[in-house]
Amino acid sequence: MAKFVPDLTTDRWVIIAEGRSKRPVEEQTPKTAVKFCFFCPGYEKIPGEELFRIGPGGPYTMGWKVRVIKNKYPITDFHEVIIHSPSDTDDIDTLPIDQVKLILQAYKDRFNANFNNGHVINNVGEMAGASIRHPHSQLVVVPRQINLDTLSQEPIQNVLVDNTNFVVYCPEFSQWPFEIWIAPKKRDTYFGQITDLEIVDLAPILQEALKRLITRLTVKEPGHFNPGVPVVHFKGVPAYNFYIHHDKNWYIRIIPRLVHRAGFELGTGLSVNTMDPADAVNILKQEI
Ligand SMILES: [Zn+2]
């Protein structure tokens, strides 16, 4: 069971979740080894209690398009895993757009199913990579009495792209290089209130944002960096996190994990962003 510990002077909290350290981490297996993945079709009975699915078939059978299970190694009492699709490799940036819409519908359903239990935090990517590679998101519910130290929606500046219902931008208050935010044009709504028509609009713009981020920030060869991109501590495709803000005036915040936090930042709480968001948006706008 998770333990919530307050810091009495700042009203910040820490969650002690010891069981979480027992979760499995995929081993790097030699290419010749037979690989199997508990999130792939055919293993439905193994990873955890099935809570929800989109697509045909009863619980624990194949045929699903998006599948939601209970996390066996939870951070809090309500912790779900949303498996994005049967594909072991394709994620939101490369899946067919209709599948991205189904993922967003699953997010909405689970947000609303958990809303009465507390703050619903929906996130993708765990630090530099999730412990299981099969593309998935996590939904964690934090009791309402716990104060969350989160940002309100930042003012819209440095617009990357927009459509009828959404705008994609790089806020001036970006704590990380190449942060991308997606915000609805309609004010004062929760994510759980998104309509089917708005999902039709959100899916392609989310996909485009991720595609641009991945294409522009991928380091193709060691020592080679895309023009304008500051030196970063990785080779290959950038890892990223994104989360959906739990409160009114929701937004999606995408954070590429290009840099590590340094002692100065840990000691002061101040973020040092080595990339001006006004320049970041111009790099992300380049042809992909
Ligand atoms: Zn898989």
Short mmCIF file of C-alpha atoms and ligand atoms in Angstrom, two decimals:
data_model
loop_
_atom_site.label_atom_id
_atom_site.label_comp_id
_atom_site.label_asym_id
_atom_site.label_seq_id
_atom_site.Cartn_x
_atom_site.Cartn_y
_atom_site.Cartn_z
CA MET A 1 0.00 0.00 0.00
CA ALA A 2 1.26 3.46 -0.87
CA LYS A 3 2.21 5.84 1.94
CA PHE A 4 1.71 9.61 1.51
CA VAL A 5 4.20 11.69 3.48
CA PRO A 6 3.79 15.48 3.78
CA ASP A 7 6.50 18.09 4.14
CA LEU A 8 4.80 20.30 6.69
CA THR A 9 6.52 23.55 5.75
CA THR A 10 5.85 23.55 1.99
CA ASP A 11 2.64 21.47 1.66
CA ARG A 12 4.45 19.17 -0.76
CA TRP A 13 4.04 15.42 -0.61
CA VAL A 14 6.08 12.33 -1.38
CA ILE A 15 4.63 8.90 -2.13
CA ILE A 16 6.48 5.92 -0.66
CA ALA A 17 5.56 2.96 -2.91
CA GLU A 18 7.95 0.14 -2.07
CA GLY A 19 6.09 -2.53 -4.07
CA ARG A 20 6.86 -0.58 -7.21
CA SER A 21 10.53 -1.51 -7.12
CA LYS A 22 9.53 -5.15 -7.64
CA ARG A 23 8.11 -4.52 -11.10
CA PRO A 24 9.77 -6.40 -13.94
CA VAL A 25 12.17 -4.63 -16.25
CA GLU A 26 12.61 -6.10 -19.71
CA GLU A 27 16.02 -7.62 -20.16
CA GLN A 28 17.97 -6.75 -23.27
CA THR A 29 17.83 -10.10 -25.02
CA PRO A 30 20.09 -11.19 -27.88
CA LYS A 31 18.42 -10.77 -31.27
CA THR A 32 18.29 -14.55 -31.74
CA ALA A 33 16.38 -15.16 -28.48
CA VAL A 34 12.65 -15.84 -28.67
CA LYS A 35 10.99 -12.71 -27.31
CA PHE A 36 7.57 -12.56 -25.72
CA CYS A 37 5.72 -9.64 -24.27
CA PHE A 38 2.87 -9.81 -21.75
CA PHE A 39 1.18 -6.79 -23.33
CA CYS A 40 1.01 -8.46 -26.77
CA PRO A 41 -2.10 -10.34 -27.97
CA GLY A 42 -2.08 -13.94 -26.77
CA TYR A 43 -0.92 -13.21 -23.20
CA GLU A 44 -4.12 -11.54 -21.96
CA LYS A 45 -4.43 -13.76 -18.88
CA ILE A 46 -1.01 -12.91 -17.49
CA PRO A 47 -0.36 -9.23 -16.73
CA GLY A 48 -3.27 -8.09 -14.54
CA GLU A 49 -7.02 -7.68 -14.05
CA GLU A 50 -8.68 -6.42 -17.24
CA LEU A 51 -10.72 -3.27 -16.56
CA PHE A 52 -11.73 -2.05 -19.99
CA ARG A 53 -11.25 -2.71 -23.66
CA ILE A 54 -12.12 -1.22 -27.02
CA GLY A 55 -12.64 -3.83 -29.71
CA PRO A 56 -14.27 -7.23 -29.93
CA GLY A 57 -13.87 -10.16 -27.57
CA GLY A 58 -14.56 -10.77 -23.90
CA PRO A 59 -12.09 -10.01 -21.11
CA TYR A 60 -8.77 -11.88 -21.33
CA THR A 61 -9.28 -12.85 -24.99
CA MET A 62 -7.66 -11.58 -28.16
CA GLY A 63 -9.37 -9.18 -30.56
CA TRP A 64 -8.97 -5.95 -28.57
CA LYS A 65 -7.76 -2.69 -30.07
CA VAL A 66 -7.01 -0.86 -26.81
CA ARG A 67 -6.85 -2.70 -23.50
CA VAL A 68 -6.72 -1.40 -19.91
CA ILE A 69 -5.48 -3.48 -16.99
CA LYS A 70 -4.74 -2.92 -13.32
CA ASN A 71 -1.08 -2.22 -12.62
CA LYS A 72 0.36 -5.09 -10.57
CA TYR A 73 3.00 -2.79 -9.11
CA PRO A 74 0.98 0.33 -8.31
CA ILE A 75 2.14 3.76 -7.20
CA THR A 76 -1.25 4.40 -5.55
CA ASP A 77 -4.41 2.35 -4.87
CA PHE A 78 -5.82 3.14 -8.33
CA HIS A 79 -3.19 2.64 -10.99
CA GLU A 80 -4.05 1.44 -14.48
CA VAL A 81 -2.09 0.58 -17.60
CA ILE A 82 -3.53 1.53 -20.99
CA ILE A 83 -2.05 -0.65 -23.73
CA HIS A 84 -2.08 1.52 -26.84
CA SER A 85 -2.62 -1.17 -29.47
CA PRO A 86 -1.77 -4.80 -30.21
CA SER A 87 1.42 -3.58 -31.93
CA ASP A 88 4.58 -4.16 -29.93
CA THR A 89 6.45 -1.35 -31.67
CA ASP A 90 4.14 1.29 -33.17
CA ASP A 91 3.09 4.14 -30.92
CA ILE A 92 1.03 7.31 -31.25
CA ASP A 93 3.48 8.87 -33.70
CA THR A 94 3.21 6.01 -36.21
CA LEU A 95 -0.11 4.20 -35.57
CA PRO A 96 -3.05 4.73 -37.98
CA ILE A 97 -4.94 7.85 -36.97
CA ASP A 98 -8.10 5.85 -36.18
CA GLN A 99 -6.10 3.93 -33.57
CA VAL A 100 -4.87 7.18 -32.01
CA LYS A 101 -8.52 8.23 -31.66
CA LEU A 102 -9.28 4.95 -29.86
CA ILE A 103 -6.39 5.56 -27.45
CA LEU A 104 -7.77 9.03 -26.68
CA GLN A 105 -11.23 7.54 -26.17
CA ALA A 106 -9.75 5.06 -23.70
CA TYR A 107 -8.02 7.95 -21.87
CA LYS A 108 -11.35 9.74 -21.63
CA ASP A 109 -13.23 6.68 -20.40
CA ARG A 110 -10.66 5.90 -17.71
CA PHE A 111 -10.40 9.58 -16.67
CA ASN A 112 -14.14 9.65 -16.07
CA ALA A 113 -14.23 6.20 -14.43
CA ASN A 114 -11.65 7.36 -11.88
CA PHE A 115 -12.59 11.01 -11.47
CA ASN A 116 -14.51 10.53 -8.23
CA ASN A 117 -11.54 8.79 -6.62
CA GLY A 118 -9.20 11.78 -6.84
CA HIS A 119 -6.84 13.58 -9.21
CA VAL A 120 -6.46 11.49 -12.38
CA ILE A 121 -2.91 11.65 -13.75
CA ASN A 122 -2.46 10.20 -17.21
CA ASN A 123 1.09 9.85 -18.42
CA VAL A 124 3.23 8.19 -21.05
CA GLY A 125 6.86 7.18 -20.62
CA GLU A 126 8.67 6.59 -17.39
CA MET A 127 11.87 8.60 -17.12
CA ALA A 128 14.04 7.66 -20.06
CA GLY A 129 11.86 4.68 -20.91
CA ALA A 130 9.03 2.63 -19.49
CA SER A 131 9.94 -0.66 -17.82
CA ILE A 132 8.02 -2.55 -20.52
CA ARG A 133 8.63 -1.44 -24.07
CA HIS A 134 5.22 -2.26 -25.57
CA PRO A 135 3.68 1.21 -26.04
CA HIS A 136 1.37 2.03 -23.15
CA SER A 137 0.25 4.81 -20.82
CA GLN A 138 -0.33 4.84 -17.10
CA LEU A 139 -3.21 6.32 -15.21
CA VAL A 140 -2.60 7.03 -11.54
CA VAL A 141 -5.17 8.41 -9.13
CA VAL A 142 -3.96 10.61 -6.28
CA PRO A 143 -6.36 11.33 -3.37
CA ARG A 144 -7.85 14.81 -3.59
CA GLN A 145 -6.49 15.87 -0.20
CA ILE A 146 -2.95 15.56 -1.58
CA ASN A 147 -1.74 18.92 -2.88
CA LEU A 148 -0.32 18.55 -6.40
CA ASP A 149 2.51 20.86 -7.35
CA THR A 150 1.46 21.20 -11.01
CA LEU A 151 1.46 24.02 -13.55
CA SER A 152 -1.65 25.79 -14.77
CA GLN A 153 -2.00 26.13 -18.51
CA GLU A 154 0.73 28.46 -19.77
CA PRO A 155 -0.12 31.41 -22.06
CA ILE A 156 -0.14 30.59 -25.77
CA GLN A 157 3.05 31.76 -27.48
CA ASN A 158 5.37 30.25 -30.09
CA VAL A 159 2.60 28.39 -31.92
CA LEU A 160 3.71 25.29 -33.81
CA VAL A 161 0.38 24.34 -35.40
CA ASP A 162 -3.33 24.66 -34.67
CA ASN A 163 -6.71 23.47 -35.90
CA THR A 164 -10.37 24.14 -35.10
CA ASN A 165 -10.25 22.99 -31.50
CA PHE A 166 -6.59 22.81 -30.43
CA VAL A 167 -3.34 24.73 -30.47
CA VAL A 168 0.17 23.28 -30.20
CA TYR A 169 2.88 25.57 -28.84
CA CYS A 170 6.17 25.92 -26.98
CA PRO A 171 5.42 28.07 -23.91
CA GLU A 172 7.87 30.75 -22.83
CA PHE A 173 7.78 29.08 -19.42
CA SER A 174 9.32 25.82 -20.64
CA GLN A 175 11.34 24.06 -17.97
CA TRP A 176 12.81 21.52 -20.41
CA PRO A 177 14.30 21.91 -23.93
CA PHE A 178 11.68 21.40 -26.66
CA GLU A 179 8.64 21.14 -24.41
CA ILE A 180 5.46 21.00 -26.49
CA TRP A 181 2.04 21.81 -25.08
CA ILE A 182 -1.34 21.08 -26.62
CA ALA A 183 -4.32 23.03 -25.29
CA PRO A 184 -7.99 23.10 -26.23
CA LYS A 185 -9.33 26.42 -27.48
CA LYS A 186 -12.43 25.88 -25.36
CA ARG A 187 -11.82 27.15 -21.83
CA ASP A 188 -12.88 25.83 -18.41
CA THR A 189 -13.22 22.14 -19.28
CA TYR A 190 -11.77 18.94 -17.89
CA PHE A 191 -10.16 16.38 -20.18
CA GLY A 192 -13.03 13.99 -19.36
CA GLN A 193 -15.45 16.38 -21.07
CA ILE A 194 -13.76 16.12 -24.48
CA THR A 195 -16.30 15.38 -27.24
CA ASP A 196 -16.02 12.81 -30.03
CA LEU A 197 -15.58 15.63 -32.54
CA GLU A 198 -12.78 17.13 -30.49
CA ILE A 199 -11.05 13.73 -30.32
CA VAL A 200 -11.16 13.65 -34.13
CA ASP A 201 -9.29 16.97 -34.03
CA LEU A 202 -6.88 16.08 -31.23
CA ALA A 203 -5.62 12.78 -32.66
CA PRO A 204 -3.83 14.18 -35.75
CA ILE A 205 -2.41 17.18 -33.94
CA LEU A 206 -1.01 15.01 -31.12
CA GLN A 207 0.45 12.65 -33.68
CA GLU A 208 2.02 15.51 -35.61
CA ALA A 209 3.56 17.01 -32.45
CA LEU A 210 5.17 13.69 -31.52
CA LYS A 211 6.28 13.00 -35.07
CA ARG A 212 7.95 16.41 -35.29
CA LEU A 213 9.62 15.97 -31.91
CA ILE A 214 10.95 12.52 -32.79
CA THR A 215 12.04 13.42 -36.33
CA ARG A 216 13.71 16.69 -35.45
CA LEU A 217 15.44 15.46 -32.29
CA THR A 218 16.63 12.04 -33.39
CA VAL A 219 20.41 11.87 -33.38
CA LYS A 220 21.28 9.73 -36.39
CA GLU A 221 24.98 9.18 -35.81
CA PRO A 222 27.10 9.55 -32.70
CA GLY A 223 28.44 13.08 -32.61
CA HIS A 224 25.91 14.35 -35.17
CA PHE A 225 23.28 16.77 -34.01
CA ASN A 226 20.52 18.40 -35.96
CA PRO A 227 21.21 22.05 -36.70
CA GLY A 228 20.25 24.23 -33.79
CA VAL A 229 19.70 21.40 -31.35
CA PRO A 230 21.93 21.75 -28.30
CA VAL A 231 24.26 18.93 -27.36
CA VAL A 232 22.25 16.25 -25.64
CA HIS A 233 23.06 13.12 -23.70
CA PHE A 234 21.62 10.46 -25.94
CA LYS A 235 22.01 8.80 -29.30
CA GLY A 236 19.10 7.66 -31.42
CA VAL A 237 15.42 8.37 -30.90
CA PRO A 238 14.62 10.72 -28.01
CA ALA A 239 12.64 9.42 -25.05
CA TYR A 240 9.75 11.59 -23.98
CA ASN A 241 7.05 11.83 -21.36
CA PHE A 242 3.68 13.38 -21.74
CA TYR A 243 0.89 13.87 -19.31
CA ILE A 244 -2.62 15.24 -19.37
CA HIS A 245 -3.24 17.92 -16.75
CA HIS A 246 -5.86 16.63 -14.31
CA ASP A 247 -7.62 19.91 -13.56
CA LYS A 248 -9.85 22.42 -15.32
CA ASN A 249 -8.24 24.06 -18.37
CA TRP A 250 -6.53 20.78 -19.14
CA TYR A 251 -3.56 20.53 -21.46
CA ILE A 252 -1.15 17.90 -22.71
CA ARG A 253 2.49 18.59 -21.85
CA ILE A 254 5.10 16.70 -23.86
CA ILE A 255 8.61 16.67 -22.40
CA PRO A 256 11.49 15.21 -24.40
CA ARG A 257 14.01 13.67 -22.00
CA LEU A 258 17.10 15.14 -23.61
CA VAL A 259 18.92 16.35 -20.51
CA HIS A 260 19.50 15.37 -16.92
CA ARG A 261 18.80 17.69 -14.04
CA ALA A 262 21.98 18.99 -12.40
CA GLY A 263 22.85 19.66 -8.78
CA PHE A 264 22.07 23.37 -9.08
CA GLU A 265 18.53 22.58 -10.17
CA LEU A 266 18.01 19.91 -7.53
CA GLY A 267 19.35 22.26 -4.87
CA THR A 268 17.38 25.35 -5.84
CA GLY A 269 14.24 24.09 -7.52
CA LEU A 270 15.08 26.39 -10.45
CA SER A 271 14.99 24.90 -13.94
CA VAL A 272 17.73 25.73 -16.40
CA ASN A 273 16.46 25.38 -19.98
CA THR A 274 19.26 25.42 -22.54
CA MET A 275 16.84 25.95 -25.45
CA ASP A 276 14.89 29.16 -25.98
CA PRO A 277 11.30 28.07 -26.74
CA ALA A 278 11.14 30.70 -29.52
CA ASP A 279 14.04 28.91 -31.25
CA ALA A 280 12.69 25.46 -30.39
CA VAL A 281 9.44 26.12 -32.23
CA ASN A 282 11.35 27.17 -35.37
CA ILE A 283 13.38 23.94 -35.32
CA LEU A 284 10.25 21.85 -34.78
CA LYS A 285 8.53 23.68 -37.66
CA GLN A 286 11.16 22.55 -40.16
CA GLU A 287 10.13 20.02 -42.74
CA ILE A 288 9.73 16.46 -41.51
ZN ZN B 1 4.22 -6.43 -26.81
#
